[in-house]
C-alpha positions as a Python dict, from the first residue, in 0.01 Angstrom:
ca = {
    (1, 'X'): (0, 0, 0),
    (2, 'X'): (-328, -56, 175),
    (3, 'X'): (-654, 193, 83),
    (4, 'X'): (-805, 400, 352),
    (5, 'X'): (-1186, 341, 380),
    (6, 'X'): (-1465, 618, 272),
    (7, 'X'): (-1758, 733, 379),
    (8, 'X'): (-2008, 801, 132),
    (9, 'X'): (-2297, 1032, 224),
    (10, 'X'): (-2645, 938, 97),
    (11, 'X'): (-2872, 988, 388),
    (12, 'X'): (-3038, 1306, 269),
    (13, 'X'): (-3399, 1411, 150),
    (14, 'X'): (-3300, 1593, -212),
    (15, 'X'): (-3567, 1839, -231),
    (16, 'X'): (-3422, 2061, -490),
    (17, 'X'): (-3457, 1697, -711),
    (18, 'X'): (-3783, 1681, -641),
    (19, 'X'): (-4010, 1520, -756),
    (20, 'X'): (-3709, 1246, -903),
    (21, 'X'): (-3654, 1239, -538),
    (22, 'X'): (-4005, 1164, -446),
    (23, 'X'): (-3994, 783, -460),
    (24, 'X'): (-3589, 765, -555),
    (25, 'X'): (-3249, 880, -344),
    (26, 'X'): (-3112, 1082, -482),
    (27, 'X'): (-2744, 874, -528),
    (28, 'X'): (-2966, 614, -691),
    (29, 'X'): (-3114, 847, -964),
    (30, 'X'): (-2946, 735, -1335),
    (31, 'X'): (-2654, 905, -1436),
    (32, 'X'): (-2530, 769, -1821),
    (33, 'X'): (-2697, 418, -1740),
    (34, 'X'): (-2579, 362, -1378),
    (35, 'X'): (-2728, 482, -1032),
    (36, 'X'): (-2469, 794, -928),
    (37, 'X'): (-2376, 636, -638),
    (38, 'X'): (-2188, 373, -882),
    (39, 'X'): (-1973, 594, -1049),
    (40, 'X'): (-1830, 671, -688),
    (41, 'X'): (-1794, 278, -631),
    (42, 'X'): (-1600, 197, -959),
    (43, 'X'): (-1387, 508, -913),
    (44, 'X'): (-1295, 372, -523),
    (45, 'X'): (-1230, -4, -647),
    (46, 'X'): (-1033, 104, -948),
    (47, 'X'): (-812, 330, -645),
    (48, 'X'): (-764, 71, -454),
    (49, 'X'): (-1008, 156, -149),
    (50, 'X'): (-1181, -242, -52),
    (51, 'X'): (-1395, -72, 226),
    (52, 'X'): (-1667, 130, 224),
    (53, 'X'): (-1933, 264, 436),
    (54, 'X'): (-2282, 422, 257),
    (55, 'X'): (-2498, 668, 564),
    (56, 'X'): (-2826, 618, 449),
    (57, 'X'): (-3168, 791, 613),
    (58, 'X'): (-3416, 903, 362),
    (59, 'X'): (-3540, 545, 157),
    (60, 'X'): (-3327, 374, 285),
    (61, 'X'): (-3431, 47, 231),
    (62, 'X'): (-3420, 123, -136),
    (63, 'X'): (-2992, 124, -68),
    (64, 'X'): (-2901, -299, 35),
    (65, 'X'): (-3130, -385, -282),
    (66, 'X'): (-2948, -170, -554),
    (67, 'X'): (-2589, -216, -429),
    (68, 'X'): (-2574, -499, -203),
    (69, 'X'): (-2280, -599, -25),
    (70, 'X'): (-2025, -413, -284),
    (71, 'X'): (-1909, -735, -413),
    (72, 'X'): (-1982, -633, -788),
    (73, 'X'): (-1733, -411, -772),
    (74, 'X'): (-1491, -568, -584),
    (75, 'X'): (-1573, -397, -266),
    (76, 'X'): (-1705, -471, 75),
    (77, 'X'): (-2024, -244, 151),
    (78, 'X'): (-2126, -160, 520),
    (79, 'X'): (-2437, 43, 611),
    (80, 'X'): (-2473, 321, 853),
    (81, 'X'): (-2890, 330, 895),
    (82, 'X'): (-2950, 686, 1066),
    (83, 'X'): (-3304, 673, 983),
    (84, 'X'): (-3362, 337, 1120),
    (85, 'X'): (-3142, 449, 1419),
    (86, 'X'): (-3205, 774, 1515),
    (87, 'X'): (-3522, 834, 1282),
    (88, 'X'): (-3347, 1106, 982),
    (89, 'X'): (-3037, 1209, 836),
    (90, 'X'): (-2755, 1324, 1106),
    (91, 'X'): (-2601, 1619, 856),
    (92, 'X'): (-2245, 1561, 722),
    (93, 'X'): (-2061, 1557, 1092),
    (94, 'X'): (-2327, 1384, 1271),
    (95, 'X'): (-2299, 1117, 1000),
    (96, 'X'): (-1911, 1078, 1015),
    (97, 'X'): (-1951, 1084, 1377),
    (98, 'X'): (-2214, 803, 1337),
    (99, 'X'): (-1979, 610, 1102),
    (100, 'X'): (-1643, 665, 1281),
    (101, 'X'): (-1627, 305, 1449),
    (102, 'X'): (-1694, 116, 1097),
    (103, 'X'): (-1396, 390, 966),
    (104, 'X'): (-1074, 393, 1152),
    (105, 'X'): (-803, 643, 1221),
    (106, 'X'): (-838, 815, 847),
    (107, 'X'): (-1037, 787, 628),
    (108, 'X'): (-1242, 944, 264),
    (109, 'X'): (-1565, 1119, 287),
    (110, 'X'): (-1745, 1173, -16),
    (111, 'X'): (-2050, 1307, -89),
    (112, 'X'): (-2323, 1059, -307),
    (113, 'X'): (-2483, 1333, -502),
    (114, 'X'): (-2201, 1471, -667),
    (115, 'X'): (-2037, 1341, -1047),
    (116, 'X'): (-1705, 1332, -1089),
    (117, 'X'): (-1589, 1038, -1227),
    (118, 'X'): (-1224, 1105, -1326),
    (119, 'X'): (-1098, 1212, -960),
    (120, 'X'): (-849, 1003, -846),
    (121, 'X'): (-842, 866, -452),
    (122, 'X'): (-505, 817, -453),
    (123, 'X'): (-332, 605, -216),
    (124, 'X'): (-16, 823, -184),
    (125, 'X'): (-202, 1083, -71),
    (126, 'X'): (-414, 935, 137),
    (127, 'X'): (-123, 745, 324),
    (128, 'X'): (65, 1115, 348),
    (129, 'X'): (-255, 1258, 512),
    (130, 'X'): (-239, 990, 766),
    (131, 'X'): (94, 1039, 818),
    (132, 'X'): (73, 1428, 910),
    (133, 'X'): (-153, 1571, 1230),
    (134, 'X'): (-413, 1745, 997),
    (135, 'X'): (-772, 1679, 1107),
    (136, 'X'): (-877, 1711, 715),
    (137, 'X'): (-780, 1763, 379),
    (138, 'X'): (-1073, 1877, 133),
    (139, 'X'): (-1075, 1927, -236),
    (140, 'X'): (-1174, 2241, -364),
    (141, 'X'): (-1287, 2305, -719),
    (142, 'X'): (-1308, 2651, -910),
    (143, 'X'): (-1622, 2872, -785),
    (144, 'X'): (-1928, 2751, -995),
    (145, 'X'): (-2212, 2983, -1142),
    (146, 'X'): (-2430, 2846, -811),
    (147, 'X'): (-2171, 2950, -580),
    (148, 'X'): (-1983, 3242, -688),
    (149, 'X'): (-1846, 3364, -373),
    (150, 'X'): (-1704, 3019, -274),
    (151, 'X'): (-1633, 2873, 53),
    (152, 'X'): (-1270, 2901, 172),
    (153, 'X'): (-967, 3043, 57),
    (154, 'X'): (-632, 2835, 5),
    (155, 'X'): (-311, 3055, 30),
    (156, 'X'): (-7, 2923, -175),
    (157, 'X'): (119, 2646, 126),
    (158, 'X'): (-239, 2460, 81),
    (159, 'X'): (-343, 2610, 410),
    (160, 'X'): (-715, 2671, 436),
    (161, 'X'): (-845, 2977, 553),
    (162, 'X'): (-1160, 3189, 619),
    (163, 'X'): (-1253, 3393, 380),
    (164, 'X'): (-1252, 3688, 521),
    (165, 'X'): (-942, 3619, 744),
    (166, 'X'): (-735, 3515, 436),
    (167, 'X'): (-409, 3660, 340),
    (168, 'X'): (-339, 3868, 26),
    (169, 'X'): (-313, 3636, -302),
    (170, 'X'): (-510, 3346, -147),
    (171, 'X'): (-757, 3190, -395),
    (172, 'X'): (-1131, 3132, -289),
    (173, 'X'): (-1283, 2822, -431),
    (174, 'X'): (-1634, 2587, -331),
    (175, 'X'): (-1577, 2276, -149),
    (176, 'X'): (-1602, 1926, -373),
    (177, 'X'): (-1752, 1768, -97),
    (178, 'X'): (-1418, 1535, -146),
    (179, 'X'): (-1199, 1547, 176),
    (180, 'X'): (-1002, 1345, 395),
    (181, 'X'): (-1052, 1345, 743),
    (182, 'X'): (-924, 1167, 1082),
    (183, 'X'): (-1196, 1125, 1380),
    (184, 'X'): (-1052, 1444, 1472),
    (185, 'X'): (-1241, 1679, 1277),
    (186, 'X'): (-1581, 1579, 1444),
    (187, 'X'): (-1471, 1611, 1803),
    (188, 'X'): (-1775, 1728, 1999),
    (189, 'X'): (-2011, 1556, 1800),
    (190, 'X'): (-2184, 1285, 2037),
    (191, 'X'): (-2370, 1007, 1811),
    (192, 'X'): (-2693, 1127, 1703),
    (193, 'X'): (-2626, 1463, 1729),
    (194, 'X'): (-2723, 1625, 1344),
    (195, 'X'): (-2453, 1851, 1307),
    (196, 'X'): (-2347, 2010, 945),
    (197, 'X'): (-1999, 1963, 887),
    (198, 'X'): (-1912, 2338, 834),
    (199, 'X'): (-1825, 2450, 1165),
    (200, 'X'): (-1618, 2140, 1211),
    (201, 'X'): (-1429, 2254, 925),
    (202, 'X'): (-1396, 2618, 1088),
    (203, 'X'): (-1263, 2448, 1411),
    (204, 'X'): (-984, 2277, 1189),
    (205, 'X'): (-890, 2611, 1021),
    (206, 'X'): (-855, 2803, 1344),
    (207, 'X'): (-673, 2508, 1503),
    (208, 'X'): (-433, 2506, 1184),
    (209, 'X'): (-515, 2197, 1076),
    (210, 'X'): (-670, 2212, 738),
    (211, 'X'): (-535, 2177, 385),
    (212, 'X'): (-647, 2178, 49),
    (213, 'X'): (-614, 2074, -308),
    (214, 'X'): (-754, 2162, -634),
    (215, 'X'): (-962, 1971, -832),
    (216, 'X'): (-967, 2043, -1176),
    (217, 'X'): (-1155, 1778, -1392),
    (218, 'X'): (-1504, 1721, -1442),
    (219, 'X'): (-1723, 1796, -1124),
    (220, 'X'): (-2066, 1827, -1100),
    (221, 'X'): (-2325, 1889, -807),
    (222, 'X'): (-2621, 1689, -910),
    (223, 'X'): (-2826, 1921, -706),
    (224, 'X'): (-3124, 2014, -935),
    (225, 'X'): (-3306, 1819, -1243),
    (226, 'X'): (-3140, 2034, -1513),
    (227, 'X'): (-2793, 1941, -1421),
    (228, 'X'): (-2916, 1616, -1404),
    (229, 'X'): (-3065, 1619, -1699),
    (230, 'X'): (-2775, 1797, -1853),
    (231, 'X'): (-2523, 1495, -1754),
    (232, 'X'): (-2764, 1229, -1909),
    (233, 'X'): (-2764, 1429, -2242),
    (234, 'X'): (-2410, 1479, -2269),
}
């Protein structure tokens, strides 16, 4: 069975990193001896996924030289420049909308600044998400200390839901920044626009056409230097 491609996103500034993120991206900061980004790479080549795309903006020259064409890992790497394109990072829509013609009709989207290294991009699922008419599918890990209230709310047929819209016994959790997605879920979203992905994922829920899984395993948001620092002393 044949992978779907991803999308990872690595286009944007970092400032909570700073000043790591001064003169570094911050998917190229080391994480246990390897640039973060990697961990994502040998996770998608040991899955199966052969094609990937990497949104780049901020130092993004710094990107071809560290990872090159994917071959290392078995992988064939294609660029989507927004800075050298449209002069900054598009947001998470505007760069899927960017991306869609190097991406097909489904597809992984991934964020680069995030660790989790034991998820599994499975190829069942993947093929039974393109299968179905959802626009996406996004992974949704327990609520973490930085984001108590979570994001969405999952009742007990995967649906997704607003929060404050959802039924009784639906469980709230914080989006992985993990989903699957067809080129539906950016509809309205011209190229170049910089549009943040939330309100596309709003649009899916009040169309019907979001689900959602749980990811339990190790997850972390690299999003400041302690955690960061915390993953490198582990």
């Amino acid at each position: 069975m044949s992978q779907l491609p991803a999308l990872i996103l690595a286009a944007g500034r970092g400032e909570r990193m700073r000043p790591l993120t001064d003169t570094t991206p911050k998917p190229l900061l080391p994480v246990r001896g390897q640039p973060l980004i990697a961990w994502h790479l040998q996770a998608l080549a040991r899955d199966g996924v052969r094609d990937v795309v990497i949104n780049t903006a901020y130092l993004e020259d710094q990107f071809e030289p560290a990872l090159g064409d994917g071959s290392r890992w078995g992988l064939r790497i294609t660029y989507s420049h927004e800075g050298r394109d449209h002069g900054g990072a598009l947001e998470t829509a505007g760069g899927i909308a960017k991306a869609l013609p190097l991406l097909g009709d489904a597809f992984w989207v991934l964020a680069g600044d995030v660790f989790v290294p034991g998820f599994r991009f499975d190829a069942d699922e993947a093929e039974a998400f393109r299968a179905g008419d959802d626009w996406g599918r996004i992974w949704l890990v327990p609520n973490p200390p930085h984001v108590p209230q979570g994001d969405f709310a999952v009742d007990g047929d995967q649906r997704v839901w607003r929060k404050d819209a959802a039924p009784a016994g639906a469980r709230t959790g914080t989006y992985s920044t993990i989903g699957l997605y067809r080129p539906a879920i950016v509809d309205g979203v011209r190229v170049g626009d910089k549009a943040a992905l939330r309100p596309s994922l709003e649009r899916a829920i009040d169309a019907g056409r979001l689900s959602a899984r749980w990811l339990e395993g190790e997850w972390t948001d690299v999003g400041t230097p302690e955690r960061l620092a915390a993953l490198n002393a582990d």
